[in-house]
Coordinates of C-alpha atoms in Angstrom, one line a residue:
X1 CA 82.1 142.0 166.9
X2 CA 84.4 140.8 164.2
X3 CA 82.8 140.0 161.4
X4 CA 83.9 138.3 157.9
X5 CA 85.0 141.3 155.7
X6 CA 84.9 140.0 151.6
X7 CA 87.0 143.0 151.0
X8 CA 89.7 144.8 153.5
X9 CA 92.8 145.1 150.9
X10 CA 91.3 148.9 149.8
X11 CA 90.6 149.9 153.2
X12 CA 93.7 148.8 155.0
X13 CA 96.1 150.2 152.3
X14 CA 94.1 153.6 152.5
X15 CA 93.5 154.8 156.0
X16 CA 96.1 152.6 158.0
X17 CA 100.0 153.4 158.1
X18 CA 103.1 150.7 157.2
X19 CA 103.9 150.3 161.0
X20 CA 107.0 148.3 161.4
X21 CA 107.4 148.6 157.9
X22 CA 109.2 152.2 157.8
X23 CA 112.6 152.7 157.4
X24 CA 115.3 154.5 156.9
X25 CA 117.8 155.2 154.0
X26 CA 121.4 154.4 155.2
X27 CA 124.7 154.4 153.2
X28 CA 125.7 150.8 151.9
X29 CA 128.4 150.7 155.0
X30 CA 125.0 150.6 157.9
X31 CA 125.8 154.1 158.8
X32 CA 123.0 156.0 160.3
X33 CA 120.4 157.6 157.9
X34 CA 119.3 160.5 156.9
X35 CA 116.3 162.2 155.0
X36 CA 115.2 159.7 152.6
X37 CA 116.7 160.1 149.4
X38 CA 119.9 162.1 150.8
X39 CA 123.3 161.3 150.9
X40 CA 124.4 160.9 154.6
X41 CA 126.7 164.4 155.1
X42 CA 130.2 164.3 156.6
X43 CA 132.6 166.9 157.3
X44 CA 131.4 170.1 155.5
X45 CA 132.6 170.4 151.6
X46 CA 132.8 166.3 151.2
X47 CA 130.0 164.2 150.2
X48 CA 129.4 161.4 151.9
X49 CA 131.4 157.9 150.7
X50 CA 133.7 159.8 148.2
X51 CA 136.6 161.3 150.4
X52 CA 136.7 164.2 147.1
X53 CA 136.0 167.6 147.3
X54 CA 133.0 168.3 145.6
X55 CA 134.7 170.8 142.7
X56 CA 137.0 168.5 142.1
X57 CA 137.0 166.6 139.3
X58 CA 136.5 162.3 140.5
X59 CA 139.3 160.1 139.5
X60 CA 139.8 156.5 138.3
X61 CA 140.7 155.6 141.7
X62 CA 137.7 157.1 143.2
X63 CA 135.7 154.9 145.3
X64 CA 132.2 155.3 143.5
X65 CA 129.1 156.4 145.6
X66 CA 126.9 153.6 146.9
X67 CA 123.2 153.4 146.1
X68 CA 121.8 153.9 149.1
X69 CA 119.7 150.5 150.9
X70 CA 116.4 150.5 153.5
X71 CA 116.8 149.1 156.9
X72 CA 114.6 148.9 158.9
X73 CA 114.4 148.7 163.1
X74 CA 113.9 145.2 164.5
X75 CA 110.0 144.0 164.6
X76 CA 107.9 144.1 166.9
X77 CA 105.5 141.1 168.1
X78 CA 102.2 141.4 166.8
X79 CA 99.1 143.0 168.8
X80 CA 96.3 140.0 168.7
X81 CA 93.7 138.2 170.8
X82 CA 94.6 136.1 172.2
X83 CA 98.4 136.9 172.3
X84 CA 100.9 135.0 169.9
X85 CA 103.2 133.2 172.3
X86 CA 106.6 133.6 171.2
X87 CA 107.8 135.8 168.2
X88 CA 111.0 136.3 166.8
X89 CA 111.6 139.8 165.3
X90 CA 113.5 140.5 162.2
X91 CA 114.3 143.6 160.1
X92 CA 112.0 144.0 157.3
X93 CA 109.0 145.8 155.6
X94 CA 106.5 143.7 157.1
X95 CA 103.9 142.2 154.7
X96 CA 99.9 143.7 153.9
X97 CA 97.4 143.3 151.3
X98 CA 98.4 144.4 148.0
X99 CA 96.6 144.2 144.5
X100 CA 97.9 141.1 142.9
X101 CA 98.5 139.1 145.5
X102 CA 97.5 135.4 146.3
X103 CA 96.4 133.0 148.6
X104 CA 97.9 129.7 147.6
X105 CA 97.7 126.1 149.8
X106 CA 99.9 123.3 149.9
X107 CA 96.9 120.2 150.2
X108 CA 93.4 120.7 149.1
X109 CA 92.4 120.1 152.7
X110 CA 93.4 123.7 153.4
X111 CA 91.2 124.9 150.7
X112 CA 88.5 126.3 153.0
X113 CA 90.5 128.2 154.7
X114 CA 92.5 129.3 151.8
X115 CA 89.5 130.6 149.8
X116 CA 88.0 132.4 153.6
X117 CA 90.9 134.3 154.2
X118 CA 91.7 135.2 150.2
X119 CA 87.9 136.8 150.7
X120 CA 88.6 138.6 154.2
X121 CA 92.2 140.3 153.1
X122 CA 90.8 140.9 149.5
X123 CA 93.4 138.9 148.1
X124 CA 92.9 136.1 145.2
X125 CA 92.7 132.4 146.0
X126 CA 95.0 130.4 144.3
X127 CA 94.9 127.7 144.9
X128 CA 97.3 125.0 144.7
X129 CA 100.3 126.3 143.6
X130 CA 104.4 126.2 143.8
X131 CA 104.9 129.4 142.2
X132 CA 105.5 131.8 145.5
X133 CA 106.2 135.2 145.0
X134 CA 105.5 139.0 146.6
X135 CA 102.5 139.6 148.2
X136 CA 101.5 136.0 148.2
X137 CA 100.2 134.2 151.4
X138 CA 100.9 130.3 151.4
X139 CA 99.3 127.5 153.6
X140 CA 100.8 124.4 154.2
X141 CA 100.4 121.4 156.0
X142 CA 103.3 120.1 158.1
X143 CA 105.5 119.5 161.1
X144 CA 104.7 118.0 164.0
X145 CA 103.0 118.5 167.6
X146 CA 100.0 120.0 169.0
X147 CA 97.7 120.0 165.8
X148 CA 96.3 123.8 167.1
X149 CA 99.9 124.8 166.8
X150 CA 101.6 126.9 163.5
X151 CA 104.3 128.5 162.6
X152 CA 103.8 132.0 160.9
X153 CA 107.3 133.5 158.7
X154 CA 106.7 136.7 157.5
X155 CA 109.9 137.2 154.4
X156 CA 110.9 138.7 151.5
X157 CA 107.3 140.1 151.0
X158 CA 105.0 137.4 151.9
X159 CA 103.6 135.4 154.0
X160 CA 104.1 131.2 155.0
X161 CA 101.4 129.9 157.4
X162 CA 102.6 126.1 158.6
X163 CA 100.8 123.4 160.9
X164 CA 100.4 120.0 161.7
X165 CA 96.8 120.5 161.3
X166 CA 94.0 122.0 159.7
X167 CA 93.4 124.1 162.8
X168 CA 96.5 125.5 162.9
X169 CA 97.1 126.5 160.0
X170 CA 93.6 128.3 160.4
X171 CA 94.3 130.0 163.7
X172 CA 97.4 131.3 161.7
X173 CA 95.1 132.8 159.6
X174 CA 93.0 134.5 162.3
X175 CA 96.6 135.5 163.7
X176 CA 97.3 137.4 160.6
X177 CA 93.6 138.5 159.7
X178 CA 93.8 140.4 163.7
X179 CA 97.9 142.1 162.5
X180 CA 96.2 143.6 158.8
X181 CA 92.8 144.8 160.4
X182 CA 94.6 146.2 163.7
X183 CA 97.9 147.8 162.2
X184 CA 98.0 147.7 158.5
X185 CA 100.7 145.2 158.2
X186 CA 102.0 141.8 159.7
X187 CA 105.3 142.3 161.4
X188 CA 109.0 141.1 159.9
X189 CA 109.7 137.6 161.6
X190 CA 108.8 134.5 162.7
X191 CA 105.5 133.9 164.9
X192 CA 105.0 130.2 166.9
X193 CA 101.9 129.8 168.6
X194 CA 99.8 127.2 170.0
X195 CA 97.5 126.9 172.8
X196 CA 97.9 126.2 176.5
X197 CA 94.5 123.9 176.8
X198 CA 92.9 122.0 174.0
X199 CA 89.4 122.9 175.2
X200 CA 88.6 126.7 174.7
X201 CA 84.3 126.6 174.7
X202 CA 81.5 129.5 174.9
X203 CA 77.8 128.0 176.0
X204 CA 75.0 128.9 174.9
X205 CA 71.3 128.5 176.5
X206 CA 69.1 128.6 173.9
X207 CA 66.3 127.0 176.1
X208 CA 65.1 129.5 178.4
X209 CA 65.5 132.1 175.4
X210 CA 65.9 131.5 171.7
X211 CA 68.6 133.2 169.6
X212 CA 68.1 133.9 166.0
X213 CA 70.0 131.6 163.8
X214 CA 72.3 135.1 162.1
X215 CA 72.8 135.6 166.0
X216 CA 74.4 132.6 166.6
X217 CA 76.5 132.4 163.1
X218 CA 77.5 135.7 164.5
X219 CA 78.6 134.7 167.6
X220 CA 80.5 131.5 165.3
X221 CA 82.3 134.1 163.5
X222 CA 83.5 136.0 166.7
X223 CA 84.5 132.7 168.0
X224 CA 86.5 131.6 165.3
X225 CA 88.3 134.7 165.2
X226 CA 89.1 134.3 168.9
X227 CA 90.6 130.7 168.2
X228 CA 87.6 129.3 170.2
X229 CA 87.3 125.6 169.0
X230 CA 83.9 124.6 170.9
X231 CA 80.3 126.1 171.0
X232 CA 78.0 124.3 173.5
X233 CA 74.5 124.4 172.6
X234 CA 71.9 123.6 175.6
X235 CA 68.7 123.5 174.2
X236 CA 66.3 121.3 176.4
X237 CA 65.1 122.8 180.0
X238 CA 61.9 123.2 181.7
X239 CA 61.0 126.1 179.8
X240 CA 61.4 125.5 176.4
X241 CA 62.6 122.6 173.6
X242 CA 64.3 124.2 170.6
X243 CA 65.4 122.0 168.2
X244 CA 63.1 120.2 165.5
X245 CA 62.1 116.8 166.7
X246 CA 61.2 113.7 164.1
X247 CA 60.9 111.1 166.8
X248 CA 59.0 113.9 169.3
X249 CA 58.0 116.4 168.0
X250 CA 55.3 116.9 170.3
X251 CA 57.8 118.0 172.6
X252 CA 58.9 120.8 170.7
X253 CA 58.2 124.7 171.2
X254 CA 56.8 126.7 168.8
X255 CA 59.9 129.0 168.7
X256 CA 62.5 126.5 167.5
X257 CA 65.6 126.3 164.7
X258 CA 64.6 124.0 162.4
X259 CA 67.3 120.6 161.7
X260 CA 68.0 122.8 158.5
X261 CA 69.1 125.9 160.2
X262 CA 71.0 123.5 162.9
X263 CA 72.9 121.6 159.7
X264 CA 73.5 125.7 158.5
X265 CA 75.1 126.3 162.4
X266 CA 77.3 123.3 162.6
X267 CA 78.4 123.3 158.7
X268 CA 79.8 127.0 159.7
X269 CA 81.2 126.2 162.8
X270 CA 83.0 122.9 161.3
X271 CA 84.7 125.7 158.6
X272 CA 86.0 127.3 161.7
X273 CA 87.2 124.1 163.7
X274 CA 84.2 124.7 166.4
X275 CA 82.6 122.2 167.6
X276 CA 79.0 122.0 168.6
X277 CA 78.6 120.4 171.8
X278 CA 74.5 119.6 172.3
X279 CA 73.2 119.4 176.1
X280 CA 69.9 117.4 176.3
X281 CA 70.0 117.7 180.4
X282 CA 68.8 114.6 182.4
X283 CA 67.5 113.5 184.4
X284 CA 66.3 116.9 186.0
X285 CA 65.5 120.3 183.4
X286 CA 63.4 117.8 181.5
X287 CA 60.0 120.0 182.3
X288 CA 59.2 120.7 178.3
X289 CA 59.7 117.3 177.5
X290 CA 57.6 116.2 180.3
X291 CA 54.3 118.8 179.5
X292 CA 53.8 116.5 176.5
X293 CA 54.1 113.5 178.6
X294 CA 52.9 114.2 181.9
X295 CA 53.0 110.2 182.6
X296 CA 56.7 110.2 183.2
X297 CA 57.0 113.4 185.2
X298 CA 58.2 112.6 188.8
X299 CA 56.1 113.0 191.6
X300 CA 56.6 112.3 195.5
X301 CA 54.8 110.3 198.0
X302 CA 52.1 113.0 198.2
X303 CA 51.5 112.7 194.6
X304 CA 52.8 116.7 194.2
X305 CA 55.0 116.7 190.6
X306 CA 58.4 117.6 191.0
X307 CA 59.8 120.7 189.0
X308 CA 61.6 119.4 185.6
X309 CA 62.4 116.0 187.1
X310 CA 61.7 112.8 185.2
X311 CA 60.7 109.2 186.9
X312 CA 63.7 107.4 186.5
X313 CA 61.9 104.3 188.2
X314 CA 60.2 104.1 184.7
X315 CA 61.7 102.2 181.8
X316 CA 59.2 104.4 179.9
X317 CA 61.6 107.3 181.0
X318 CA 64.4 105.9 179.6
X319 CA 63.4 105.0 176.0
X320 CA 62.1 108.8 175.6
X321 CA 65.8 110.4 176.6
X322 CA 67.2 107.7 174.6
X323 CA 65.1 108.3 171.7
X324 CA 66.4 111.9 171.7
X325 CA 69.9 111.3 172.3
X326 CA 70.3 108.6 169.4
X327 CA 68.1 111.5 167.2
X328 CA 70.5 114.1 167.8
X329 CA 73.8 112.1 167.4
X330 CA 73.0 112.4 163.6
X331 CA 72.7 115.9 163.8
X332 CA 75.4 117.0 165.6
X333 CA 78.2 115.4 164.3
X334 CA 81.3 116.6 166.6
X335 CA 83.0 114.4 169.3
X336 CA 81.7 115.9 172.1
X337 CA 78.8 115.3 174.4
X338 CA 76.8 116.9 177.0
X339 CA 74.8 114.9 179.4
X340 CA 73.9 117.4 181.7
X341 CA 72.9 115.4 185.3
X342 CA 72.6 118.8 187.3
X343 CA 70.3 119.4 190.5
X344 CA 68.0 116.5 189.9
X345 CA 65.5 117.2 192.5
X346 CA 64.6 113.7 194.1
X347 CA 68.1 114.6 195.8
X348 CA 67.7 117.9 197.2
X349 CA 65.6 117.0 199.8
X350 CA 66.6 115.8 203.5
X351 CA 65.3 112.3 203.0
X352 CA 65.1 111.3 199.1
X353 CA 64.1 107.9 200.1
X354 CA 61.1 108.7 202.3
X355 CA 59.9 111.4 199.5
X356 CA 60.2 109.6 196.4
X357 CA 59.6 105.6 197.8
X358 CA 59.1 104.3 194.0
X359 CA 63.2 105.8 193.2
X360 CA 64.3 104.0 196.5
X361 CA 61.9 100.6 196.1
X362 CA 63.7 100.2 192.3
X363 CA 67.2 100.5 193.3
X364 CA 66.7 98.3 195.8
X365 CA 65.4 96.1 193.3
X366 CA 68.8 97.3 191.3
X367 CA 71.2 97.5 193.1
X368 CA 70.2 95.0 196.4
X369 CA 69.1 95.9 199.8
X370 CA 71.4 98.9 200.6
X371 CA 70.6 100.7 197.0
X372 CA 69.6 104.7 197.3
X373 CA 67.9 107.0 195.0
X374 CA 71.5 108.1 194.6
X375 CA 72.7 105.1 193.1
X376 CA 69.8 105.1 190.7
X377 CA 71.0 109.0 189.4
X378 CA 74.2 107.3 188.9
X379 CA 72.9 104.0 187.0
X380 CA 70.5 106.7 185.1
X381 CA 73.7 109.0 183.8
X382 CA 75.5 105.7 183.1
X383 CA 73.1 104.2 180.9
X384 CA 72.1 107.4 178.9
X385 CA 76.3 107.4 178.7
X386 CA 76.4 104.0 176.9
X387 CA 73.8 105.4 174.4
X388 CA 75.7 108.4 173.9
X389 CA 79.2 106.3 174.0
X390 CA 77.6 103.9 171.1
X391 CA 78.1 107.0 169.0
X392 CA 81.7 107.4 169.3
X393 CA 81.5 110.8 171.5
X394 CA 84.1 111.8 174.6
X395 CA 81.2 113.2 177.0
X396 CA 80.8 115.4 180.0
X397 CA 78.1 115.9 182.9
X398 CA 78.0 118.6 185.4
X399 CA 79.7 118.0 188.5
X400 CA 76.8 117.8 191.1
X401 CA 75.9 114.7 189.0
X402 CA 78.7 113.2 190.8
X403 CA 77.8 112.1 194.0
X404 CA 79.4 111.2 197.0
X405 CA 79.3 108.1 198.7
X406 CA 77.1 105.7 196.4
X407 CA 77.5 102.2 195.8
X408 CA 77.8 102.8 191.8
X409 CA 80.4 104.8 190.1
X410 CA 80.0 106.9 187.7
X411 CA 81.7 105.7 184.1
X412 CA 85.1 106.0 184.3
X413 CA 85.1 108.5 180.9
X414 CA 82.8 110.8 181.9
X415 CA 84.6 114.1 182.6
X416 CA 83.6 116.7 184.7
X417 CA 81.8 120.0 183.3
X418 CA 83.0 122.0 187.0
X419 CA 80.4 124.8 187.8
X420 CA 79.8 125.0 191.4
X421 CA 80.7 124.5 194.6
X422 CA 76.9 125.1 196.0
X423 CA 75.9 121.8 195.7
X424 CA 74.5 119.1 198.9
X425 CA 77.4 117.1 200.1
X426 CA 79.6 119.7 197.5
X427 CA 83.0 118.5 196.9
X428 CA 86.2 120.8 196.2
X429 CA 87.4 120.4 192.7
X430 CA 90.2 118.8 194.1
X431 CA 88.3 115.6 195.0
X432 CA 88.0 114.9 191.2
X433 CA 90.8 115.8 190.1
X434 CA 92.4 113.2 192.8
X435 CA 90.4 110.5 191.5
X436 CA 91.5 111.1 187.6
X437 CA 88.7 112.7 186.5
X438 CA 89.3 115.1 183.5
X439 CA 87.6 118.2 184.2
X440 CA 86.7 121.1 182.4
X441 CA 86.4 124.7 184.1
X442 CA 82.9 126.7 184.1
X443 CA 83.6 128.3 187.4
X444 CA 80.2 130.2 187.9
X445 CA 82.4 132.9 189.8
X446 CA 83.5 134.1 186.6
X447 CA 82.6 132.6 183.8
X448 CA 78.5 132.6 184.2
X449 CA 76.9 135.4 182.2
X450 CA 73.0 135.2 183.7
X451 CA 70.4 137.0 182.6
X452 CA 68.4 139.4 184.6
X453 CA 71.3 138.2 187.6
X454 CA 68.8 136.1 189.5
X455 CA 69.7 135.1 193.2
X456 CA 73.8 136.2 193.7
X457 CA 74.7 136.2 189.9
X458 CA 76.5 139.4 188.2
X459 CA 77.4 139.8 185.2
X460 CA 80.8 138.9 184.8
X461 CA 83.5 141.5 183.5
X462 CA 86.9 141.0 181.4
X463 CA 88.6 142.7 184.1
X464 CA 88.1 140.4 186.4
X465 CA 88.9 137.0 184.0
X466 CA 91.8 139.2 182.9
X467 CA 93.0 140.0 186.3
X468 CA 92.3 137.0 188.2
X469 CA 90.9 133.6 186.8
X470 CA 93.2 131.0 185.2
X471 CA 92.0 127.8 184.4
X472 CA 93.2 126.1 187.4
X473 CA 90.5 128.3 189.4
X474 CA 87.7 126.1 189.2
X475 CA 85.9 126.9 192.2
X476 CA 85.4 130.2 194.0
X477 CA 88.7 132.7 193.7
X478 CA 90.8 129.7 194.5
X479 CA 93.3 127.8 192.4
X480 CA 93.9 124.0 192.6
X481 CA 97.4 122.9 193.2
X482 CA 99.4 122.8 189.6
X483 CA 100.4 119.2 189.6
X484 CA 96.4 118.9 188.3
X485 CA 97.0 121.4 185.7
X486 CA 97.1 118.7 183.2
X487 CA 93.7 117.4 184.0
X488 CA 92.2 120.9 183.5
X489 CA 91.3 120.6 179.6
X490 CA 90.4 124.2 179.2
X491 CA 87.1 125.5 180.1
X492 CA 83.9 127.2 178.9
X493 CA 82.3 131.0 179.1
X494 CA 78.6 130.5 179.8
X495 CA 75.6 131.9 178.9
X496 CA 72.2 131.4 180.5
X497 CA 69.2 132.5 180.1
X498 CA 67.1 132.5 183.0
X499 CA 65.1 135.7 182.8
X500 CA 65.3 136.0 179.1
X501 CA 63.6 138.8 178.6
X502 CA 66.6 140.8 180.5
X503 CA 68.3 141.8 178.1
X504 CA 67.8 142.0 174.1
X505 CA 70.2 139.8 171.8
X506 CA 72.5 142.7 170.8
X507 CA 72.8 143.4 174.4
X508 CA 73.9 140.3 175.0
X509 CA 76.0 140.0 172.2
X510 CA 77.8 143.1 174.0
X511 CA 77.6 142.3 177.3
X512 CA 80.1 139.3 176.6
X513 CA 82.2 141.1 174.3
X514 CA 85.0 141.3 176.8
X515 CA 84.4 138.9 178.7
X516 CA 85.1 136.3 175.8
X517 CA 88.1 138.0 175.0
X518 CA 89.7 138.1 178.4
X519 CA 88.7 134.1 178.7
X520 CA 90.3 132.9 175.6
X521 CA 93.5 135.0 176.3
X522 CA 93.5 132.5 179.6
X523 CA 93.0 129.8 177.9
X524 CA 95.3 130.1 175.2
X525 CA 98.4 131.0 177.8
X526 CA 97.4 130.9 181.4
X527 CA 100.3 133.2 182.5
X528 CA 100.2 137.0 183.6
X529 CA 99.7 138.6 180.1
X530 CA 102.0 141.3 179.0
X531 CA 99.5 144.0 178.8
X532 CA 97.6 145.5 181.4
X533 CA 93.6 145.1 181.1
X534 CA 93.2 148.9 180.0
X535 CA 96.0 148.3 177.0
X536 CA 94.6 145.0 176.3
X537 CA 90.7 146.7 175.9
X538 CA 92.2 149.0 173.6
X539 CA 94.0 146.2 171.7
X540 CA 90.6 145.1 171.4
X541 CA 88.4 148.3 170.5
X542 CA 91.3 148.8 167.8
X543 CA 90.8 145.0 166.5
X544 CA 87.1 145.2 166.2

């Protein structure tokens, strides 16, 4: 895993070669070179440049022998994950951590990442400063475009890092952190990068097993590294609540992080432009929520409880979620929402309104004569949307909360979290993406990591998300047509946790090793990368 290292400048300069920084001497005129140190030989008895014999004696009118000049071949493009997307080469020595060098910034707001990588290259931080010289690395905000986007210039010995934005600039960083620690030095030349989709998530079900706080700052690290910018966090299902509650805490499990270690989680992954995305899933995976109040749980003409579900006939119901939701907008403070709105089950059986006549009796009452426990799903994710949307957060629901045929819509910014294609009445990708939606791309073919593989799940390699999944595949092995590319805002590599004993944290941790890797290459440029998968696993064995 790649880790923050306080100190590489010692071990980089001692056990890992110049690279792209050798040359050769050459004679002031660009001839070819020789040994270094040698005059370039001619014709036998002349030394090279002079046109005299050597026992003669040199005249005025002698040209004088040149000092002899390095030059060096043309660079090559630097070795990183994800690939840099365009590089121009240039002759030159390259630039690596030397003693005396700097890390200076342009704007305080780069001070963060200034100080980070001054720490991870062994370099000093600078600060803000106009004095460039040798050795230095300089970060400055700037230019315009995508605000992921920078511009890298390696010359005369150092180092310019420029973006629009904060991010940038920081994934220049990474870019340059990946070229010391995987060949010594950072190529010659110019290096412009930015990212194919603004949306470039790993997910995390903390639920059904809990990580260890160091685990997940681990797994921040990694991601920042990577130039992943979101970490989702699901952390309410029917097995387990993990987050500290102070308007529920009866709900909560005894193996949770506390709001402390939460604020620790998201302060680290805001210093690497992640953002937490919280799932509080409703109104099915609600079963630890419900154990503490068994009065809201939803139960079916028989009286038998439903698994997880919650009785969304109840205004009861609705000021509980709601309670949560409006608790955990002040703890997670990104821009991005989870709703959740998966396999409620009042809607997986053949005749929802027969089995569940309270659902069915109150949207008639809501929605008139020809309302269906469908239509009240679709009020339910609505409303818990305008609580969520009072917050200022862009938010998401899984796409078999979507459903077909009801007489209420589903908010028109809502985008859709695309997982499968299993679902009743399941509609192709294609279907939302025709109808505006924005969706985003968890395709359970490739990118679902399960634990213990319950029912038809494998573990998914990097081979095959290397090989084979872009992010227009968001269904099956199948791509959607390109003019949709656009709606397609990236996607997410997902971990859950269903038999959580499975597997151990530091076997998870490298069971998804690769498979992040090869998904973030996608996401950062969708097209046929350059190396093959074995280079590309060696790129990243060598990186760390």
């Amino acid at each position: 895993m790649i880790r923050k290292r306080a100190v590489l400048a010692a071990a980089v300069v001692g056990t890992v070669a110049l690279g792209t920084g050798v040359g050769v001497w050459a004679s002031a005129d660009g001839g070819g070179g020789g040994p270094a140190g040698h005059a370039r030989q001619t014709s036998p008895g002349r030394v090279a440049g002079t046109g005299a014999d050597p026992g003669r004696p040199a005249t005025a009118s002698a040209s004088p022998r040149p000092s002899p000049s390095r030059s060096y071949p043309l660079s090559q493009a630097p070795r990183t994950i994800p690939a840099v997307r365009s590089h121009t080469p240039a002759r030159g020595p390259g630039w690596r951590p030397r003693p005396g060098g700097r890390v200076l910034v342009s704007d305080p707001a780069l001070a963060d990442e200034g100080r980070l990588t001054a720490g991870e290259l062994g370099l000093a931080y600078g600060g803000r400063k106009n004095d460039v010289r040798a050795g230095d690395v300089r970060l400055a905000l700037g230019g315009g475009g995508d605000r992921e986007s920078y511009t890298m210039t390696v010359r005369d010995g150092r180092v310019d890092i420029t973006g629009p934005g904060e991010a940038g600039v920081f994934y220049g960083t990474r870019t340059l952190k990946q070229e010391v620690h995987g060949g010594g030095t950072a190529p010659e030349g110019v290096v412009r990068d930015q990212p194919a989709k603004p949306v470039r998530g790993f997910m995390l079900d903390i639920a059904r097993k809990p990580y260890s706080e160091a685990w997940i700052e681990d797994r921040i690290r990694e991601l920042g590294d990577l130039k992943y910018n979101e970490l989702g966090l699901h952390f309410s299902d029917d097995q387990a609540f993990r987050i500290q509650s102070d308007t529920h805490p009866e709900i909560v499990s005894p193996d949770h992080l506390t709001k402390a270690q939460v604020k620790r989680i998201v302060a680290l992954a805001d210093s690497r432009h992640i953002t937490v995305v919280p799932e509080i899933d409703s109104p099915g995976h609600l079963g630890a929520v419900l154990a503490a109040h068994p009065d809201l749980q939803l139960r079916n003409v028989n009286g038998v409880a439903t698994r997880g579900a919650i009785d969304i006939s109840k205004d009861a119901s609705a000021r509980l979620v709601d309670d949560l939701l409006n608790e955990y907008a002040g703890l997670f403070t990104g821009d991005r929402w989870h709703l959740g709105g998966d396999e409620y089950q009042a809607l997986t059986v053949r005749d929802p309104q027969a089995s569940y006549p309270q659902l069915a009796a109150a949207a008639r009452q809501k929605y008139g004569a020809g309302g269906t426990v469908a239509d009240l799903a679709t009020g339910w994710l609505d409303a818990r949307a305008d609580t969520v949307r009072a917050h200022h957060r862009t938010m998401r629901a899984w796409n078999d909360g979507f459903f077909r045929g009801t007489s209420v819509r589903p908010a028109g910014d809502l985008q859709v979290a695309y997982w499968t294609g299993k679902e009743i009445g399941a509609r192709p990708p294609a279907e939302y993406l025709a109808a505006g939606r924005k969706v985003l791309n968890y395709n359970d073919e490739y990118l679902y990591y399960v634990l213990g593989q319950p029912q038809t799940f494998v573990y998914p390699t990097g081979q095959r998300i290397y090989e084979q999944w872009t992010p227009r595949v968001l269904r099956g092995t199948t791509a959607v047509p390109a003019r949709y590319d656009g709606q397609i805002l990236g996607g997410s590599f997902a971990v859950w946790s269903d038999r959580p004993g499975a597997q151990t944290e530091g076997q998870v941790a490298a069971g998804i090793r690769m498979p992040l890797r090869a998904t973030v290459q996608k996401l950062w440029d969708a097209r046929t990368p350059a190396l093959s998968w074995t280079d590309f696993r060696r790129l990243a064995d060598r990186l760390g």
